[in-house]
Tab-separated table of N, CA and C in Angstrom:
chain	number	residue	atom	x	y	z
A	13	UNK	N	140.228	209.138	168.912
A	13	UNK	CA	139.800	208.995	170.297
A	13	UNK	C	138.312	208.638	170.315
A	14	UNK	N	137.759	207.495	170.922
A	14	UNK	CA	136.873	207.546	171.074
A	14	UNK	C	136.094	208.035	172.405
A	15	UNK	N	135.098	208.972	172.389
A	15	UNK	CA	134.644	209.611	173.684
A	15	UNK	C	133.083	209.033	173.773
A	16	UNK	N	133.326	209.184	175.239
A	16	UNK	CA	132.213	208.666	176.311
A	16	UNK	C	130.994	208.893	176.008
A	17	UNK	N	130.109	208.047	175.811
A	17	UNK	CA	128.524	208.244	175.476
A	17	UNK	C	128.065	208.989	176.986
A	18	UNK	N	128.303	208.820	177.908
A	18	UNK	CA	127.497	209.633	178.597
A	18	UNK	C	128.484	211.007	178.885
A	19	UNK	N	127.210	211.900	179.215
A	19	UNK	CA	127.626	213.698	179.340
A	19	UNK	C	128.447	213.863	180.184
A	20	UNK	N	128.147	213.555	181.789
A	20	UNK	CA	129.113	213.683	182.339
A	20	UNK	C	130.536	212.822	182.391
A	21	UNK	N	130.623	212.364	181.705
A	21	UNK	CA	132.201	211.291	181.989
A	21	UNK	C	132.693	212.326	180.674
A	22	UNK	N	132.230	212.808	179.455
A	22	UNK	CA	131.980	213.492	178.529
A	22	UNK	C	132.917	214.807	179.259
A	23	UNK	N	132.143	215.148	179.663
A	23	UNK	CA	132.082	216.940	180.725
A	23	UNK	C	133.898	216.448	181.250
A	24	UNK	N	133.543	215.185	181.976
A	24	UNK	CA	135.327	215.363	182.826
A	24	UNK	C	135.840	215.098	181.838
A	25	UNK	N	136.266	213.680	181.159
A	25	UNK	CA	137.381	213.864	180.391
A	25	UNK	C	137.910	215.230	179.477
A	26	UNK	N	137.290	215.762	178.674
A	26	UNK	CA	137.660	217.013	178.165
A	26	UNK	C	137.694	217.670	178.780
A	27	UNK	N	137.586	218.151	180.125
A	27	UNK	CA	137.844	219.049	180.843
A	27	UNK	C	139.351	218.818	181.305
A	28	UNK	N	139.712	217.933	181.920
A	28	UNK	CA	141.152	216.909	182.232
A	28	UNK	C	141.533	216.991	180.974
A	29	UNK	N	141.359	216.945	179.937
A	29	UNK	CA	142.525	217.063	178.638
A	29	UNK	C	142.774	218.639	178.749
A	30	UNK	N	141.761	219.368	178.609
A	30	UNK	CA	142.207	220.819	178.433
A	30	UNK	C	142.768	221.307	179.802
A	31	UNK	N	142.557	220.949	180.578
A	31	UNK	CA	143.357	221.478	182.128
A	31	UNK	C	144.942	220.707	181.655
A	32	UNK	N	145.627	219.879	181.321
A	32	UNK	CA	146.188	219.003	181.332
A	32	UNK	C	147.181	218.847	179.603
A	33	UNK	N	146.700	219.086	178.931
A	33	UNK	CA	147.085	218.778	178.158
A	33	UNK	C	146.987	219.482	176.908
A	34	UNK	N	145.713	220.784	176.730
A	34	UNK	CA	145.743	221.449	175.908
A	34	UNK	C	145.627	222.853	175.889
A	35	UNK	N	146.084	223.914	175.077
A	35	UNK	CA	145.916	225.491	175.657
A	35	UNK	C	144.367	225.899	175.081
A	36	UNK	N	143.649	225.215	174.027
A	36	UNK	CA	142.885	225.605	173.398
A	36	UNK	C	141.851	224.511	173.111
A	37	UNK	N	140.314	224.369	173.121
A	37	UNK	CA	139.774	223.675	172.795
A	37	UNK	C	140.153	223.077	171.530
A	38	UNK	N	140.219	224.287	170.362
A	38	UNK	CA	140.623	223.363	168.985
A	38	UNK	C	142.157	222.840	169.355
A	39	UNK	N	142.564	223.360	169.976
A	39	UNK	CA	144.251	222.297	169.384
A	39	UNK	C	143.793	221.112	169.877
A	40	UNK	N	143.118	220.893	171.150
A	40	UNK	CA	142.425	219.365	171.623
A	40	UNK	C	141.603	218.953	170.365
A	41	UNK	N	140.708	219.366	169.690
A	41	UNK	CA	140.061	218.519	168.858
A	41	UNK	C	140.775	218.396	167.640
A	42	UNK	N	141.934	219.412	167.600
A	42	UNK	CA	142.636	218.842	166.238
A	42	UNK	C	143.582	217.324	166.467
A	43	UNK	N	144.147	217.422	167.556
A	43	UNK	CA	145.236	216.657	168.253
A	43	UNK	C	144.575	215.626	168.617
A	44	UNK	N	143.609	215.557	168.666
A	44	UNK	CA	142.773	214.155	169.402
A	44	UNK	C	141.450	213.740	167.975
A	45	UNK	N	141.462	214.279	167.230
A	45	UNK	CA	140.896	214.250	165.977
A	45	UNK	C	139.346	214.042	165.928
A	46	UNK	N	138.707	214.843	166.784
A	46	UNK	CA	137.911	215.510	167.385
A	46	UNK	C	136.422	216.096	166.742
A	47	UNK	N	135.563	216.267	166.126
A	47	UNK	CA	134.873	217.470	165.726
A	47	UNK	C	134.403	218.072	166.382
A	48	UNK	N	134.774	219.456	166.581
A	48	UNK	CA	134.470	220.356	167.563
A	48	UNK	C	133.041	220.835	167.643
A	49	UNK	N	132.301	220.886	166.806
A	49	UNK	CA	130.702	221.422	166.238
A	49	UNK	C	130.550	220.085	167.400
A	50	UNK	N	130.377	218.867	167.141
A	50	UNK	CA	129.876	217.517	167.357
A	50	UNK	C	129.941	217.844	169.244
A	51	UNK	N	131.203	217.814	169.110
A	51	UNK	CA	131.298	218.057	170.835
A	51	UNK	C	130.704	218.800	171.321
A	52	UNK	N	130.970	220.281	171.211
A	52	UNK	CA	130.350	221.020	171.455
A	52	UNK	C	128.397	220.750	172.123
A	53	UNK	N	127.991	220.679	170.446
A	53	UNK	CA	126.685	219.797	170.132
A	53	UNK	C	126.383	219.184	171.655
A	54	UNK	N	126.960	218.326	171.639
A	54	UNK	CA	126.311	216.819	172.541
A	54	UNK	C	126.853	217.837	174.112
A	55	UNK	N	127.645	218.164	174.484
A	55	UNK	CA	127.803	219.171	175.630
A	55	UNK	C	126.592	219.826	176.253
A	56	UNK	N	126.234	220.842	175.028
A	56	UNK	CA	125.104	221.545	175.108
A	56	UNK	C	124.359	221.076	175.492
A	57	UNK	N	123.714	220.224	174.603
A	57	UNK	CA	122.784	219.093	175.609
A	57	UNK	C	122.360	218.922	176.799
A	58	UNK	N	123.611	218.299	177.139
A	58	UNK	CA	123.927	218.465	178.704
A	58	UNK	C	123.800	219.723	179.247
A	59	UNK	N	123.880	220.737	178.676
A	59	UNK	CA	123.904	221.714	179.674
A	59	UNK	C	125.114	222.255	179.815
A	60	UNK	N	126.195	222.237	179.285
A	60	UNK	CA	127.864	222.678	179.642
A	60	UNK	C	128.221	223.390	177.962
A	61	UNK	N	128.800	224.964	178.402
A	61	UNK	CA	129.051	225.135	177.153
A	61	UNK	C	130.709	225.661	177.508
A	62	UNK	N	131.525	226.234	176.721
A	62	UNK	CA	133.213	226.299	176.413
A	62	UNK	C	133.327	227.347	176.681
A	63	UNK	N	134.387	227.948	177.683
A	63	UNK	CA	134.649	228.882	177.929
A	63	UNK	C	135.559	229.569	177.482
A	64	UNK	N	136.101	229.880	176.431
A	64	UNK	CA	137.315	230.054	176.014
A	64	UNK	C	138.559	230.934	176.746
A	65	UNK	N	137.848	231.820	177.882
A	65	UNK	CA	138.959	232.415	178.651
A	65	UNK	C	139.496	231.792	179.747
A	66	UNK	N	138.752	230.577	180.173
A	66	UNK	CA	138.786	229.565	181.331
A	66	UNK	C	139.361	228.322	180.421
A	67	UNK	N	139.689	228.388	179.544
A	67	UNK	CA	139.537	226.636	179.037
A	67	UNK	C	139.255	225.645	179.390
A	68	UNK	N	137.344	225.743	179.785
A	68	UNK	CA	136.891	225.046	180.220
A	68	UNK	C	135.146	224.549	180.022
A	69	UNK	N	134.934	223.386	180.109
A	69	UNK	CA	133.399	223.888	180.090
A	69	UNK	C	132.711	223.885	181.144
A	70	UNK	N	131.911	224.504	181.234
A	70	UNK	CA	131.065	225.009	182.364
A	70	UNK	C	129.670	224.477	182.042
């Protein structure tokens, strides 16, 4: 998968996969072949970090 250089298009799409399509951040970055550190990473950035009881980032 290639993902969005900018944060927020960043922020929605993975948010819409995990609302949608995944129970867990890692099964999304395993399933979409992902590095989770990386994502994470560039999120932060932005300002949005993973919620794991929400599956979401905030």
């Amino acid at each position: 998968m290639t993902l969005p250089q900018d944060p927020m298009m960043l922020f929605s799409q993975m948010n819409m996969l995990l609302r949608d399509r995944y129970e867990s951040l890692s099964e999304l970055c395993s399933a979409e072949d992902i590095d989770e550190k990386e994502l994470c990473q560039r999120l932060a950035e932005a300002g949005f970090e993973y919620d794991a009881h929400y599956n979401k980032f905030w």
